[in-house]
Tab-separated table of C-alpha atoms in Angstrom:
chain	number	residue	atom	x	y	z
A	16	MET	CA	-38.901	-27.468	-1.351
A	17	ALA	CA	-37.984	-28.294	-4.931
A	18	LEU	CA	-34.331	-27.485	-4.290
A	19	ARG	CA	-34.315	-29.652	-1.162
A	20	THR	CA	-35.733	-32.481	-3.290
A	21	ILE	CA	-32.989	-31.974	-5.870
A	22	THR	CA	-30.377	-31.965	-3.119
A	23	ASN	CA	-31.799	-35.168	-1.641
A	24	LEU	CA	-31.583	-36.940	-5.019
A	25	PHE	CA	-27.849	-37.317	-4.414
A	26	ALA	CA	-28.440	-39.674	-1.472
A	27	THR	CA	-28.975	-42.741	-3.675
A	28	PRO	CA	-27.356	-44.117	-6.840
A	29	GLN	CA	-30.702	-43.894	-8.663
A	30	GLY	CA	-31.143	-40.288	-7.565
A	31	ARG	CA	-27.614	-39.364	-8.669
A	32	HIS	CA	-28.314	-40.959	-12.040
A	33	LEU	CA	-31.504	-38.930	-12.403
A	34	ALA	CA	-29.694	-35.739	-11.370
A	35	SER	CA	-26.866	-36.523	-13.780
A	36	THR	CA	-29.150	-37.084	-16.754
A	37	SER	CA	-31.063	-33.904	-15.902
A	38	ALA	CA	-27.977	-31.837	-15.016
A	39	PRO	CA	-28.261	-29.234	-17.791
A	40	ALA	CA	-31.858	-28.361	-16.890
A	41	ILE	CA	-31.337	-28.452	-13.128
A	42	ILE	CA	-28.116	-26.435	-13.182
A	43	SER	CA	-29.821	-23.918	-15.462
A	44	LEU	CA	-32.538	-23.634	-12.803
A	45	LEU	CA	-29.834	-22.961	-10.197
A	46	GLY	CA	-28.511	-20.240	-12.494
A	47	ARG	CA	-31.968	-18.725	-12.768
A	48	ILE	CA	-32.532	-18.745	-8.998
A	49	SER	CA	-29.138	-17.124	-8.353
A	50	GLY	CA	-29.773	-14.487	-11.017
A	51	VAL	CA	-26.936	-15.648	-13.277
A	52	GLU	CA	-29.367	-16.705	-16.005
A	53	GLY	CA	-32.421	-14.765	-17.059
A	54	ASP	CA	-32.984	-11.058	-16.821
A	55	GLN	CA	-35.046	-10.808	-13.644
A	56	GLY	CA	-32.236	-10.985	-11.079
A	57	PRO	CA	-31.984	-13.461	-8.228
A	58	ILE	CA	-35.069	-15.092	-6.787
A	59	ALA	CA	-35.620	-14.517	-3.050
A	60	PRO	CA	-32.040	-13.602	-2.114
A	61	GLU	CA	-33.299	-12.728	1.385
A	62	ASN	CA	-34.581	-16.283	1.953
A	63	ASN	CA	-31.757	-17.982	3.825
A	64	ASN	CA	-33.293	-21.453	3.557
A	65	LEU	CA	-33.524	-21.068	-0.218
A	66	GLN	CA	-29.896	-19.936	-0.386
A	67	ILE	CA	-28.764	-22.933	1.675
A	68	ALA	CA	-30.729	-25.294	-0.593
A	69	LEU	CA	-29.340	-23.558	-3.690
A	70	THR	CA	-25.732	-23.863	-2.570
A	71	SER	CA	-26.301	-27.436	-1.363
A	72	ALA	CA	-27.564	-28.437	-4.793
A	73	ALA	CA	-24.645	-26.662	-6.497
A	74	PHE	CA	-22.176	-28.389	-4.191
A	75	ASN	CA	-23.779	-31.777	-4.839
A	76	PHE	CA	-23.392	-31.298	-8.589
A	77	ALA	CA	-19.749	-30.307	-8.117
A	78	CYS	CA	-19.225	-33.469	-6.048
A	79	LEU	CA	-20.971	-35.531	-8.719
A	80	ALA	CA	-18.590	-34.083	-11.307
A	81	PHE	CA	-15.627	-34.993	-9.096
A	82	ASN	CA	-16.788	-38.509	-8.197
A	83	GLU	CA	-18.205	-39.482	-11.580
A	84	ARG	CA	-15.978	-37.846	-14.165
A	85	GLY	CA	-17.937	-36.813	-17.241
A	86	ALA	CA	-21.298	-36.789	-15.432
A	87	VAL	CA	-21.387	-32.979	-15.537
A	88	GLU	CA	-20.294	-31.149	-18.681
A	89	LEU	CA	-17.786	-28.305	-18.609
A	90	GLU	CA	-20.512	-25.822	-19.569
A	91	GLN	CA	-22.510	-26.808	-16.479
A	92	LEU	CA	-19.381	-26.542	-14.308
A	93	MET	CA	-18.966	-23.007	-15.594
A	94	LEU	CA	-22.522	-22.197	-14.572
A	95	LEU	CA	-21.946	-23.760	-11.129
A	96	CYS	CA	-18.936	-21.460	-10.659
A	97	GLN	CA	-21.025	-18.485	-11.695
A	98	VAL	CA	-23.818	-19.486	-9.301
A	99	ALA	CA	-21.350	-19.821	-6.426
A	100	GLU	CA	-19.794	-16.459	-7.259
A	101	ALA	CA	-23.190	-14.721	-7.430
A	102	VAL	CA	-24.189	-16.174	-4.074
A	103	ILE	CA	-20.888	-15.213	-2.441
A	104	LYS	CA	-21.212	-11.639	-3.684
A	105	THR	CA	-24.765	-11.188	-2.383
A	106	GLN	CA	-24.955	-13.334	0.744
A	107	GLY	CA	-23.442	-13.027	4.200
A	108	ASP	CA	-24.663	-16.127	6.017
A	109	VAL	CA	-21.667	-18.317	6.873
A	110	GLU	CA	-23.459	-21.566	5.994
A	111	VAL	CA	-24.367	-20.243	2.559
A	112	LEU	CA	-20.848	-18.882	2.027
A	113	PHE	CA	-19.308	-22.177	3.118
A	114	ARG	CA	-21.380	-24.236	0.689
A	115	ALA	CA	-20.726	-21.840	-2.199
A	116	LEU	CA	-17.002	-21.896	-1.417
A	117	MET	CA	-17.043	-25.697	-1.245
A	118	THR	CA	-18.645	-25.714	-4.702
A	119	LEU	CA	-15.768	-23.676	-6.092
A	120	GLY	CA	-13.277	-25.891	-4.284
A	121	MET	CA	-14.716	-29.059	-5.786
A	122	VAL	CA	-14.580	-27.592	-9.293
A	123	LEU	CA	-10.959	-26.588	-8.685
A	124	ALA	CA	-10.183	-30.075	-7.346
A	125	LEU	CA	-11.327	-31.592	-10.631
A	126	GLY	CA	-8.158	-30.254	-12.204
A	127	GLY	CA	-7.586	-30.260	-15.960
A	128	ASP	CA	-10.102	-28.349	-18.057
A	129	ALA	CA	-12.283	-27.576	-15.024
A	130	LEU	CA	-9.338	-25.955	-13.218
A	131	ASP	CA	-8.437	-23.989	-16.341
A	132	LEU	CA	-12.058	-22.869	-16.646
A	133	ALA	CA	-12.173	-21.766	-12.998
A	134	ARG	CA	-8.970	-19.794	-13.464
A	135	THR	CA	-10.385	-18.167	-16.610
A	136	LEU	CA	-13.508	-17.240	-14.658
A	137	GLU	CA	-11.210	-15.750	-12.018
A	138	VAL	CA	-12.817	-17.612	-9.139
A	139	GLY	CA	-10.030	-16.321	-6.924
A	140	GLU	CA	-12.041	-13.124	-6.527
A	141	PRO	CA	-15.120	-14.770	-4.980
A	142	VAL	CA	-12.795	-16.934	-2.858
A	143	MET	CA	-11.271	-13.735	-1.428
A	144	VAL	CA	-14.730	-12.215	-0.905
A	145	ALA	CA	-15.937	-15.326	0.943
A	146	ALA	CA	-12.787	-15.391	3.072
A	147	LYS	CA	-13.287	-11.741	4.005
A	148	LYS	CA	-16.981	-12.182	4.817
A	149	GLY	CA	-16.354	-15.384	6.766
A	150	SER	CA	-13.007	-14.507	8.330
A	151	GLY	CA	-14.226	-15.444	11.796
A	152	GLU	CA	-15.271	-18.898	10.629
A	153	GLY	CA	-12.402	-21.409	10.618
A	154	ARG	CA	-13.942	-23.779	8.091
A	155	ILE	CA	-14.397	-20.967	5.559
A	156	MET	CA	-10.777	-19.939	5.954
A	157	THR	CA	-9.635	-23.557	5.560
A	158	VAL	CA	-11.576	-24.026	2.315
A	159	ALA	CA	-10.411	-20.640	1.025
A	160	ARG	CA	-6.792	-21.673	1.650
A	161	GLU	CA	-7.354	-24.965	-0.151
A	162	CYS	CA	-8.814	-23.068	-3.107
A	163	CYS	CA	-5.696	-20.904	-3.106
A	164	VAL	CA	-3.518	-23.997	-3.328
A	165	PHE	CA	-5.417	-25.165	-6.409
A	166	MET	CA	-5.261	-21.690	-7.919
A	167	VAL	CA	-1.601	-21.235	-6.906
A	168	MET	CA	-2.341	-17.792	-5.556
A	169	ASP	CA	-0.667	-15.481	-3.087
A	170	MET	CA	-3.357	-13.986	-0.889
A	171	PRO	CA	-2.968	-12.569	2.615
A	172	PHE	CA	-5.131	-15.311	4.115
A	173	CYS	CA	-3.172	-17.982	2.196
A	174	MET	CA	0.172	-17.257	3.811
A	175	GLY	CA	1.619	-20.443	5.177
A	176	ALA	CA	-0.543	-22.642	2.955
A	177	GLY	CA	2.270	-23.352	0.484
A	178	THR	CA	0.824	-21.129	-2.204
A	179	SER	CA	3.671	-18.869	-3.203
A	180	LYS	CA	4.160	-18.369	-6.893
A	181	SER	CA	7.403	-19.470	-8.478
């Protein structure tokens, strides 16, 4: 329920402000739940509702970073990428995969330092994993292709998306 509350904060300007000012702590919590931070592994990876709430919150922070430049620091964007990657590697539910992939896509769409960071983190790998797991789901393939465009990658599922390297 706490993650749903965090996700719902983004519905109002006051809630987005609160989420923005608390971003380091909240995103660290997302890292802890996904198993990226801490040494106890992911919390309740079998709980699909928790995974949907986790990826919804991560996506909302990525959108906040895109819509309000500077609201989310580069360090937190790095953690969001790591959360999305961890979720993609361990989950198979298409809704969870879609939201994690959208998180990566929003970070890539930021461009500049965020795009460089995502490339350094090699987010192309989790994009490929999500595309493989969700290959029967059109929206996952569409987002994966868009990620490829930002990454300027040649991947089998990106053919025809204008992503060939020069």
